[in-house]
Amino acid sequence: MKQITIAIDGYSSTGKSTLAKRLASALNYVYVDTGAMYRAVTLFALNNNYLGAKEDIPSFVKQLPNIKLTFVPNETSGLSEMYLNGQNVEKEIRTMKVSEQVSKIATIAEVRSKLVEMQQQMGEEKGIVMDGRDIGTVVFPNAELKIFMTASPETRAARRYKELLERGEEVTFEEVLNNVQKRDRIDSTREISPLKKAKDAIEFDNSDMGVEEQFERIYNFTQRII
Ligand code: C5P
């Protein structure tokens, strides 16, 4: 069977990673969550005080060669988890503290070129499902299948709010809605690699669709190509 590259882009909390994971497991492909990589770099900046009251982006950029990112499969679930300089940060990178700063870090040219290079290396062998904001436009412009996911801001915030509550974070729906809208604004208007639909991507609004229905529809697309 032919191995292909599947690029899934879209707005925050559109369920990209749930769909990508499901597809990767059905096709026996590698799944890469590029948002986790931007989040881990942001966590490094927060932990080392380059953000916040004494914000110092130029010094942070000099530290980029010291940031080592790896995906390691969880021993029980087999799902890959994000490691930052040898430490499992899978939980920490999903907190609101990181969500509030990640889009700022993702505007930095040096951060993007480091991560895009890593992502392109991971995809050299094909047989990959990668999700993010610039996968179909910048990372893999020749991907055989590109999906651009959308859903209403309220639907997305409600999904994210539920996830955060389940993880025990104390947040309000308003805070989550504001964060989702703010990230979408920064992500779509930044100068480098803004979030936008690639010309040859299939637009997919999943506001009123369950995970299984989404999976079946996209899986059918893959079967026409493979
Ligand atoms: O996918 P997730 O919501 O975890 O991504 C977090 C943030 O990382 C996005 O809001 C965006 O600012 C940034 N990002 C990006 N390019 C990607 C993936 C994520 O700029 N390919």
PDB file of C-alpha atoms and ligand atoms in Angstrom:
ATOM      1  CA  MET A   1       0.000   0.000   0.000  1.00  0.00           C
ATOM      2  CA  LYS A   2       1.184   3.522  -0.844  1.00  0.00           C
ATOM      3  CA  GLN A   3       2.382   5.571   2.174  1.00  0.00           C
ATOM      4  CA  ILE A   4       1.165   9.159   2.177  1.00  0.00           C
ATOM      5  CA  THR A   5       1.506  12.366   4.207  1.00  0.00           C
ATOM      6  CA  ILE A   6      -1.668  13.687   5.842  1.00  0.00           C
ATOM      7  CA  ALA A   7      -1.664  17.343   6.947  1.00  0.00           C
ATOM      8  CA  ILE A   8      -4.384  18.498   9.344  1.00  0.00           C
ATOM      9  CA  ASP A   9      -4.561  22.220  10.060  1.00  0.00           C
ATOM     10  CA  GLY A  10      -7.172  24.445  11.601  1.00  0.00           C
ATOM     11  CA  TYR A  11      -8.277  26.697  14.409  1.00  0.00           C
ATOM     12  CA  SER A  12      -7.654  25.953  18.097  1.00  0.00           C
ATOM     13  CA  SER A  13      -9.606  23.108  19.652  1.00  0.00           C
ATOM     14  CA  THR A  14     -11.288  21.941  16.460  1.00  0.00           C
ATOM     15  CA  GLY A  15     -10.523  18.349  17.444  1.00  0.00           C
ATOM     16  CA  LYS A  16      -7.546  18.056  15.062  1.00  0.00           C
ATOM     17  CA  SER A  17      -5.519  15.855  17.370  1.00  0.00           C
ATOM     18  CA  THR A  18      -8.404  13.480  18.197  1.00  0.00           C
ATOM     19  CA  LEU A  19      -9.019  12.915  14.503  1.00  0.00           C
ATOM     20  CA  ALA A  20      -5.305  12.715  13.662  1.00  0.00           C
ATOM     21  CA  LYS A  21      -4.658  10.091  16.367  1.00  0.00           C
ATOM     22  CA  ARG A  22      -7.626   8.005  15.222  1.00  0.00           C
ATOM     23  CA  LEU A  23      -6.458   8.143  11.578  1.00  0.00           C
ATOM     24  CA  ALA A  24      -2.853   7.337  12.467  1.00  0.00           C
ATOM     25  CA  SER A  25      -3.900   4.291  14.470  1.00  0.00           C
ATOM     26  CA  ALA A  26      -6.252   3.014  11.724  1.00  0.00           C
ATOM     27  CA  LEU A  27      -3.577   3.427   9.029  1.00  0.00           C
ATOM     28  CA  ASN A  28      -0.687   2.355  11.269  1.00  0.00           C
ATOM     29  CA  TYR A  29       0.971   5.745  10.631  1.00  0.00           C
ATOM     30  CA  VAL A  30       3.092   7.967  12.882  1.00  0.00           C
ATOM     31  CA  TYR A  31       1.167  10.831  14.525  1.00  0.00           C
ATOM     32  CA  VAL A  32       2.884  14.147  15.282  1.00  0.00           C
ATOM     33  CA  ASP A  33       1.225  16.876  17.360  1.00  0.00           C
ATOM     34  CA  THR A  34       3.153  20.018  16.352  1.00  0.00           C
ATOM     35  CA  GLY A  35       1.186  22.150  18.849  1.00  0.00           C
ATOM     36  CA  ALA A  36       2.879  20.119  21.595  1.00  0.00           C
ATOM     37  CA  MET A  37       6.268  21.232  20.245  1.00  0.00           C
ATOM     38  CA  TYR A  38       5.343  24.961  20.329  1.00  0.00           C
ATOM     39  CA  ARG A  39       3.878  24.411  23.790  1.00  0.00           C
ATOM     40  CA  ALA A  40       7.066  22.724  25.090  1.00  0.00           C
ATOM     41  CA  VAL A  41       9.242  25.580  23.798  1.00  0.00           C
ATOM     42  CA  THR A  42       6.871  28.013  25.551  1.00  0.00           C
ATOM     43  CA  LEU A  43       7.136  26.032  28.793  1.00  0.00           C
ATOM     44  CA  PHE A  44      10.918  26.341  28.581  1.00  0.00           C
ATOM     45  CA  ALA A  45      10.575  30.143  28.194  1.00  0.00           C
ATOM     46  CA  LEU A  46       8.197  30.310  31.189  1.00  0.00           C
ATOM     47  CA  ASN A  47      10.318  28.067  33.420  1.00  0.00           C
ATOM     48  CA  ASN A  48      13.438  30.101  32.701  1.00  0.00           C
ATOM     49  CA  ASN A  49      11.769  33.491  33.206  1.00  0.00           C
ATOM     50  CA  TYR A  50      12.013  34.740  29.626  1.00  0.00           C
ATOM     51  CA  LEU A  51       8.287  35.555  29.718  1.00  0.00           C
ATOM     52  CA  GLY A  52       6.235  37.521  32.233  1.00  0.00           C
ATOM     53  CA  ALA A  53       7.389  40.604  34.145  1.00  0.00           C
ATOM     54  CA  LYS A  54      11.006  40.370  32.945  1.00  0.00           C
ATOM     55  CA  GLU A  55      10.225  39.350  29.366  1.00  0.00           C
ATOM     56  CA  ASP A  56      13.413  38.923  27.333  1.00  0.00           C
ATOM     57  CA  ILE A  57      12.794  37.356  23.921  1.00  0.00           C
ATOM     58  CA  PRO A  58      16.297  38.043  22.457  1.00  0.00           C
ATOM     59  CA  SER A  59      17.952  36.092  25.316  1.00  0.00           C
ATOM     60  CA  PHE A  60      15.355  33.335  24.957  1.00  0.00           C
ATOM     61  CA  VAL A  61      16.135  32.990  21.241  1.00  0.00           C
ATOM     62  CA  LYS A  62      19.828  32.469  22.106  1.00  0.00           C
ATOM     63  CA  GLN A  63      18.774  29.494  24.254  1.00  0.00           C
ATOM     64  CA  LEU A  64      16.983  27.689  21.408  1.00  0.00           C
ATOM     65  CA  PRO A  65      19.913  25.310  20.675  1.00  0.00           C
ATOM     66  CA  ASN A  66      19.625  24.125  24.311  1.00  0.00           C
ATOM     67  CA  ILE A  67      16.017  23.040  23.899  1.00  0.00           C
ATOM     68  CA  LYS A  68      15.783  19.329  23.134  1.00  0.00           C
ATOM     69  CA  LEU A  69      12.357  18.031  22.172  1.00  0.00           C
ATOM     70  CA  THR A  70      11.480  14.359  21.831  1.00  0.00           C
ATOM     71  CA  PHE A  71       8.314  12.308  21.524  1.00  0.00           C
ATOM     72  CA  VAL A  72       8.388   9.145  23.625  1.00  0.00           C
ATOM     73  CA  PRO A  73       5.600   6.520  23.582  1.00  0.00           C
ATOM     74  CA  ASN A  74       3.768   6.041  26.876  1.00  0.00           C
ATOM     75  CA  GLU A  75       4.503   2.527  28.191  1.00  0.00           C
ATOM     76  CA  THR A  76       0.853   1.746  28.874  1.00  0.00           C
ATOM     77  CA  SER A  77      -1.130   3.559  26.185  1.00  0.00           C
ATOM     78  CA  GLY A  78       1.522   3.592  23.459  1.00  0.00           C
ATOM     79  CA  LEU A  79       0.554   7.212  22.699  1.00  0.00           C
ATOM     80  CA  SER A  80       3.522   9.510  22.228  1.00  0.00           C
ATOM     81  CA  GLU A  81       4.224  12.084  24.911  1.00  0.00           C
ATOM     82  CA  MET A  82       6.250  15.281  24.795  1.00  0.00           C
ATOM     83  CA  TYR A  83       9.625  15.405  26.543  1.00  0.00           C
ATOM     84  CA  LEU A  84      11.531  18.652  27.088  1.00  0.00           C
ATOM     85  CA  ASN A  85      15.239  18.173  27.833  1.00  0.00           C
ATOM     86  CA  GLY A  86      14.566  14.612  28.994  1.00  0.00           C
ATOM     87  CA  GLN A  87      11.557  15.424  31.188  1.00  0.00           C
ATOM     88  CA  ASN A  88       7.985  14.358  30.495  1.00  0.00           C
ATOM     89  CA  VAL A  89       5.997  17.610  30.133  1.00  0.00           C
ATOM     90  CA  GLU A  90       2.878  16.173  28.501  1.00  0.00           C
ATOM     91  CA  LYS A  91       0.568  17.436  31.271  1.00  0.00           C
ATOM     92  CA  GLU A  92       2.249  20.778  31.942  1.00  0.00           C
ATOM     93  CA  ILE A  93       2.163  21.916  28.309  1.00  0.00           C
ATOM     94  CA  ARG A  94      -1.657  21.670  28.257  1.00  0.00           C
ATOM     95  CA  THR A  95      -2.247  24.138  31.107  1.00  0.00           C
ATOM     96  CA  MET A  96      -3.792  27.600  30.622  1.00  0.00           C
ATOM     97  CA  LYS A  97      -0.498  29.163  31.708  1.00  0.00           C
ATOM     98  CA  VAL A  98       1.135  27.760  28.575  1.00  0.00           C
ATOM     99  CA  SER A  99      -1.945  28.344  26.353  1.00  0.00           C
ATOM    100  CA  GLU A 100      -1.832  32.029  27.248  1.00  0.00           C
ATOM    101  CA  GLN A 101       1.738  32.506  25.950  1.00  0.00           C
ATOM    102  CA  VAL A 102       2.175  29.928  23.189  1.00  0.00           C
ATOM    103  CA  SER A 103       0.882  32.008  20.276  1.00  0.00           C
ATOM    104  CA  LYS A 104       3.340  34.775  21.117  1.00  0.00           C
ATOM    105  CA  ILE A 105       6.245  32.302  21.088  1.00  0.00           C
ATOM    106  CA  ALA A 106       4.914  30.833  17.820  1.00  0.00           C
ATOM    107  CA  THR A 107       5.363  34.194  16.047  1.00  0.00           C
ATOM    108  CA  ILE A 108       9.164  34.077  16.521  1.00  0.00           C
ATOM    109  CA  ALA A 109      10.958  33.265  13.227  1.00  0.00           C
ATOM    110  CA  GLU A 110      13.816  31.322  14.876  1.00  0.00           C
ATOM    111  CA  VAL A 111      11.362  29.154  16.829  1.00  0.00           C
ATOM    112  CA  ARG A 112       9.391  28.351  13.687  1.00  0.00           C
ATOM    113  CA  SER A 113      12.428  27.468  11.597  1.00  0.00           C
ATOM    114  CA  LYS A 114      13.799  25.138  14.301  1.00  0.00           C
ATOM    115  CA  LEU A 115      10.474  23.322  14.691  1.00  0.00           C
ATOM    116  CA  VAL A 116       9.609  23.196  10.978  1.00  0.00           C
ATOM    117  CA  GLU A 117      12.999  21.592  10.247  1.00  0.00           C
ATOM    118  CA  MET A 118      12.374  18.930  12.907  1.00  0.00           C
ATOM    119  CA  GLN A 119       8.864  18.283  11.545  1.00  0.00           C
ATOM    120  CA  GLN A 120      10.108  17.890   7.976  1.00  0.00           C
ATOM    121  CA  GLN A 121      12.708  15.361   9.167  1.00  0.00           C
ATOM    122  CA  MET A 122      10.031  13.371  10.993  1.00  0.00           C
ATOM    123  CA  GLY A 123       7.980  13.223   7.781  1.00  0.00           C
ATOM    124  CA  GLU A 124      10.754  12.152   5.428  1.00  0.00           C
ATOM    125  CA  GLU A 125       9.584   8.546   5.434  1.00  0.00           C
ATOM    126  CA  LYS A 126       5.897   9.440   4.823  1.00  0.00           C
ATOM    127  CA  GLY A 127       3.244   7.327   6.535  1.00  0.00           C
ATOM    128  CA  ILE A 128       2.605  10.284   8.825  1.00  0.00           C
ATOM    129  CA  VAL A 129      -0.355  12.290  10.133  1.00  0.00           C
ATOM    130  CA  MET A 130       0.709  15.711  11.389  1.00  0.00           C
ATOM    131  CA  ASP A 131      -1.546  18.369  12.868  1.00  0.00           C
ATOM    132  CA  GLY A 132      -0.946  22.062  13.449  1.00  0.00           C
ATOM    133  CA  ARG A 133      -1.446  25.433  11.780  1.00  0.00           C
ATOM    134  CA  ASP A 134       1.028  25.483   8.855  1.00  0.00           C
ATOM    135  CA  ILE A 135       1.419  21.819   7.946  1.00  0.00           C
ATOM    136  CA  GLY A 136      -0.335  21.940   4.564  1.00  0.00           C
ATOM    137  CA  THR A 137       1.012  25.403   3.699  1.00  0.00           C
ATOM    138  CA  VAL A 138       4.633  25.331   4.918  1.00  0.00           C
ATOM    139  CA  VAL A 139       5.804  22.039   6.457  1.00  0.00           C
ATOM    140  CA  PHE A 140       4.431  19.665   3.791  1.00  0.00           C
ATOM    141  CA  PRO A 141       3.115  21.728   0.856  1.00  0.00           C
ATOM    142  CA  ASN A 142       3.119  18.511  -1.225  1.00  0.00           C
ATOM    143  CA  ALA A 143       1.122  16.409   1.252  1.00  0.00           C
ATOM    144  CA  GLU A 144      -1.214  14.016  -0.581  1.00  0.00           C
ATOM    145  CA  LEU A 145      -4.139  14.808   1.747  1.00  0.00           C
ATOM    146  CA  LYS A 146      -4.748  18.167   3.438  1.00  0.00           C
ATOM    147  CA  ILE A 147      -7.634  18.836   5.790  1.00  0.00           C
ATOM    148  CA  PHE A 148      -8.546  22.266   7.172  1.00  0.00           C
ATOM    149  CA  MET A 149     -10.759  21.939  10.233  1.00  0.00           C
ATOM    150  CA  THR A 150     -13.178  24.570  11.503  1.00  0.00           C
ATOM    151  CA  ALA A 151     -15.973  24.768  14.074  1.00  0.00           C
ATOM    152  CA  SER A 152     -17.752  27.664  15.775  1.00  0.00           C
ATOM    153  CA  PRO A 153     -15.745  29.399  18.565  1.00  0.00           C
ATOM    154  CA  GLU A 154     -18.374  28.404  21.149  1.00  0.00           C
ATOM    155  CA  THR A 155     -18.253  24.720  20.167  1.00  0.00           C
ATOM    156  CA  ARG A 156     -14.465  24.779  20.341  1.00  0.00           C
ATOM    157  CA  ALA A 157     -14.324  26.592  23.685  1.00  0.00           C
ATOM    158  CA  ALA A 158     -16.894  24.156  25.135  1.00  0.00           C
ATOM    159  CA  ARG A 159     -14.719  21.164  24.080  1.00  0.00           C
ATOM    160  CA  ARG A 160     -11.584  22.719  25.527  1.00  0.00           C
ATOM    161  CA  TYR A 161     -13.352  23.779  28.744  1.00  0.00           C
ATOM    162  CA  LYS A 162     -14.555  20.200  29.304  1.00  0.00           C
ATOM    163  CA  GLU A 163     -11.014  18.860  28.748  1.00  0.00           C
ATOM    164  CA  LEU A 164      -9.490  21.335  31.212  1.00  0.00           C
ATOM    165  CA  LEU A 165     -12.120  20.618  33.892  1.00  0.00           C
ATOM    166  CA  GLU A 166     -11.495  16.889  33.487  1.00  0.00           C
ATOM    167  CA  ARG A 167      -7.812  17.565  34.112  1.00  0.00           C
ATOM    168  CA  GLY A 168      -8.676  19.450  37.294  1.00  0.00           C
ATOM    169  CA  GLU A 169      -7.821  23.005  36.129  1.00  0.00           C
ATOM    170  CA  GLU A 170      -9.786  25.827  37.686  1.00  0.00           C
ATOM    171  CA  VAL A 171     -10.956  27.908  34.744  1.00  0.00           C
ATOM    172  CA  THR A 172     -14.146  29.598  33.635  1.00  0.00           C
ATOM    173  CA  PHE A 173     -15.806  29.081  30.259  1.00  0.00           C
ATOM    174  CA  GLU A 174     -15.233  32.795  29.519  1.00  0.00           C
ATOM    175  CA  GLU A 175     -11.481  32.472  30.083  1.00  0.00           C
ATOM    176  CA  VAL A 176     -11.287  29.500  27.748  1.00  0.00           C
ATOM    177  CA  LEU A 177     -13.401  31.198  25.054  1.00  0.00           C
ATOM    178  CA  ASN A 178     -11.218  34.333  25.255  1.00  0.00           C
ATOM    179  CA  ASN A 179      -8.040  32.260  24.992  1.00  0.00           C
ATOM    180  CA  VAL A 180      -9.279  30.294  21.970  1.00  0.00           C
ATOM    181  CA  GLN A 181     -10.326  33.496  20.172  1.00  0.00           C
ATOM    182  CA  LYS A 182      -7.122  35.324  21.053  1.00  0.00           C
ATOM    183  CA  ARG A 183      -4.913  32.469  19.819  1.00  0.00           C
ATOM    184  CA  ASP A 184      -6.884  32.243  16.565  1.00  0.00           C
ATOM    185  CA  ARG A 185      -6.448  35.985  16.037  1.00  0.00           C
ATOM    186  CA  ILE A 186      -2.677  35.909  16.655  1.00  0.00           C
ATOM    187  CA  ASP A 187      -2.211  32.663  14.681  1.00  0.00           C
ATOM    188  CA  SER A 188      -4.105  33.928  11.613  1.00  0.00           C
ATOM    189  CA  THR A 189      -2.596  37.406  11.491  1.00  0.00           C
ATOM    190  CA  ARG A 190       1.089  36.710  12.253  1.00  0.00           C
ATOM    191  CA  GLU A 191       3.607  37.587   9.551  1.00  0.00           C
ATOM    192  CA  ILE A 192       5.342  34.218   9.292  1.00  0.00           C
ATOM    193  CA  SER A 193       3.327  31.159   8.301  1.00  0.00           C
ATOM    194  CA  PRO A 194      -0.088  32.466   9.364  1.00  0.00           C
ATOM    195  CA  LEU A 195      -2.882  29.958   9.884  1.00  0.00           C
ATOM    196  CA  LYS A 196      -4.757  29.719   6.600  1.00  0.00           C
ATOM    197  CA  LYS A 197      -6.338  27.069   4.468  1.00  0.00           C
ATOM    198  CA  ALA A 198      -3.984  25.686   1.803  1.00  0.00           C
ATOM    199  CA  LYS A 199      -5.535  26.087  -1.657  1.00  0.00           C
ATOM    200  CA  ASP A 200      -5.757  22.325  -2.106  1.00  0.00           C
ATOM    201  CA  ALA A 201      -7.038  21.531   1.416  1.00  0.00           C
ATOM    202  CA  ILE A 202     -10.480  20.086   2.090  1.00  0.00           C
ATOM    203  CA  GLU A 203     -12.403  22.338   4.473  1.00  0.00           C
ATOM    204  CA  PHE A 204     -14.150  20.395   7.180  1.00  0.00           C
ATOM    205  CA  ASP A 205     -16.607  21.983   9.650  1.00  0.00           C
ATOM    206  CA  ASN A 206     -17.220  19.554  12.492  1.00  0.00           C
ATOM    207  CA  SER A 207     -19.396  21.733  14.763  1.00  0.00           C
ATOM    208  CA  ASP A 208     -22.218  19.192  14.673  1.00  0.00           C
ATOM    209  CA  MET A 209     -20.276  16.001  14.115  1.00  0.00           C
ATOM    210  CA  GLY A 210     -19.127  13.260  16.468  1.00  0.00           C
ATOM    211  CA  VAL A 211     -15.609  11.799  16.374  1.00  0.00           C
ATOM    212  CA  GLU A 212     -16.621   8.560  14.615  1.00  0.00           C
ATOM    213  CA  GLU A 213     -18.457  10.363  11.806  1.00  0.00           C
ATOM    214  CA  GLN A 214     -15.465  12.677  11.266  1.00  0.00           C
ATOM    215  CA  PHE A 215     -13.106   9.721  11.224  1.00  0.00           C
ATOM    216  CA  GLU A 216     -15.178   7.760   8.718  1.00  0.00           C
ATOM    217  CA  ARG A 217     -15.448  10.675   6.308  1.00  0.00           C
ATOM    218  CA  ILE A 218     -11.727  11.462   6.336  1.00  0.00           C
ATOM    219  CA  TYR A 219     -10.748   7.790   6.312  1.00  0.00           C
ATOM    220  CA  ASN A 220     -12.768   7.426   3.088  1.00  0.00           C
ATOM    221  CA  PHE A 221     -10.714  10.223   1.522  1.00  0.00           C
ATOM    222  CA  THR A 222      -7.505   8.381   2.406  1.00  0.00           C
ATOM    223  CA  GLN A 223      -8.783   5.166   0.810  1.00  0.00           C
ATOM    224  CA  ARG A 224      -9.279   6.972  -2.498  1.00  0.00           C
ATOM    225  CA  ILE A 225      -5.624   8.016  -2.513  1.00  0.00           C
ATOM    226  CA  ILE A 226      -3.773   5.060  -1.017  1.00  0.00           C
TER     227      ILE A 226
HETATM  228  O1  C5P B   1      -2.460  22.732  18.486  1.00  0.00           O
HETATM  229  P1  C5P B   1      -2.377  23.548  19.776  1.00  0.00           P
HETATM  230  O2  C5P B   1      -3.642  24.282  20.091  1.00  0.00           O
HETATM  231  O3  C5P B   1      -1.858  22.760  20.926  1.00  0.00           O
HETATM  232  O4  C5P B   1      -1.262  24.652  19.419  1.00  0.00           O
HETATM  233  C1  C5P B   1      -0.881  25.620  20.344  1.00  0.00           C
HETATM  234  C2  C5P B   1      -0.371  26.859  19.633  1.00  0.00           C
HETATM  235  O5  C5P B   1       0.872  26.560  18.972  1.00  0.00           O
HETATM  236  C3  C5P B   1      -1.266  27.437  18.545  1.00  0.00           C
HETATM  237  O6  C5P B   1      -2.267  28.300  19.076  1.00  0.00           O
HETATM  238  C4  C5P B   1      -0.251  28.195  17.691  1.00  0.00           C
HETATM  239  O7  C5P B   1       0.049  29.461  18.242  1.00  0.00           O
HETATM  240  C5  C5P B   1       0.998  27.341  17.792  1.00  0.00           C
HETATM  241  N1  C5P B   1       1.186  26.444  16.635  1.00  0.00           N
HETATM  242  C6  C5P B   1       1.726  26.971  15.485  1.00  0.00           C
HETATM  243  N2  C5P B   1       2.015  26.160  14.424  1.00  0.00           N
HETATM  244  C7  C5P B   1       1.763  24.846  14.491  1.00  0.00           C
HETATM  245  C8  C5P B   1       1.179  24.279  15.657  1.00  0.00           C
HETATM  246  C9  C5P B   1       0.892  25.120  16.718  1.00  0.00           C
HETATM  247  O8  C5P B   1       1.968  28.180  15.403  1.00  0.00           O
HETATM  248  N3  C5P B   1       2.073  24.065  13.453  1.00  0.00           N
END
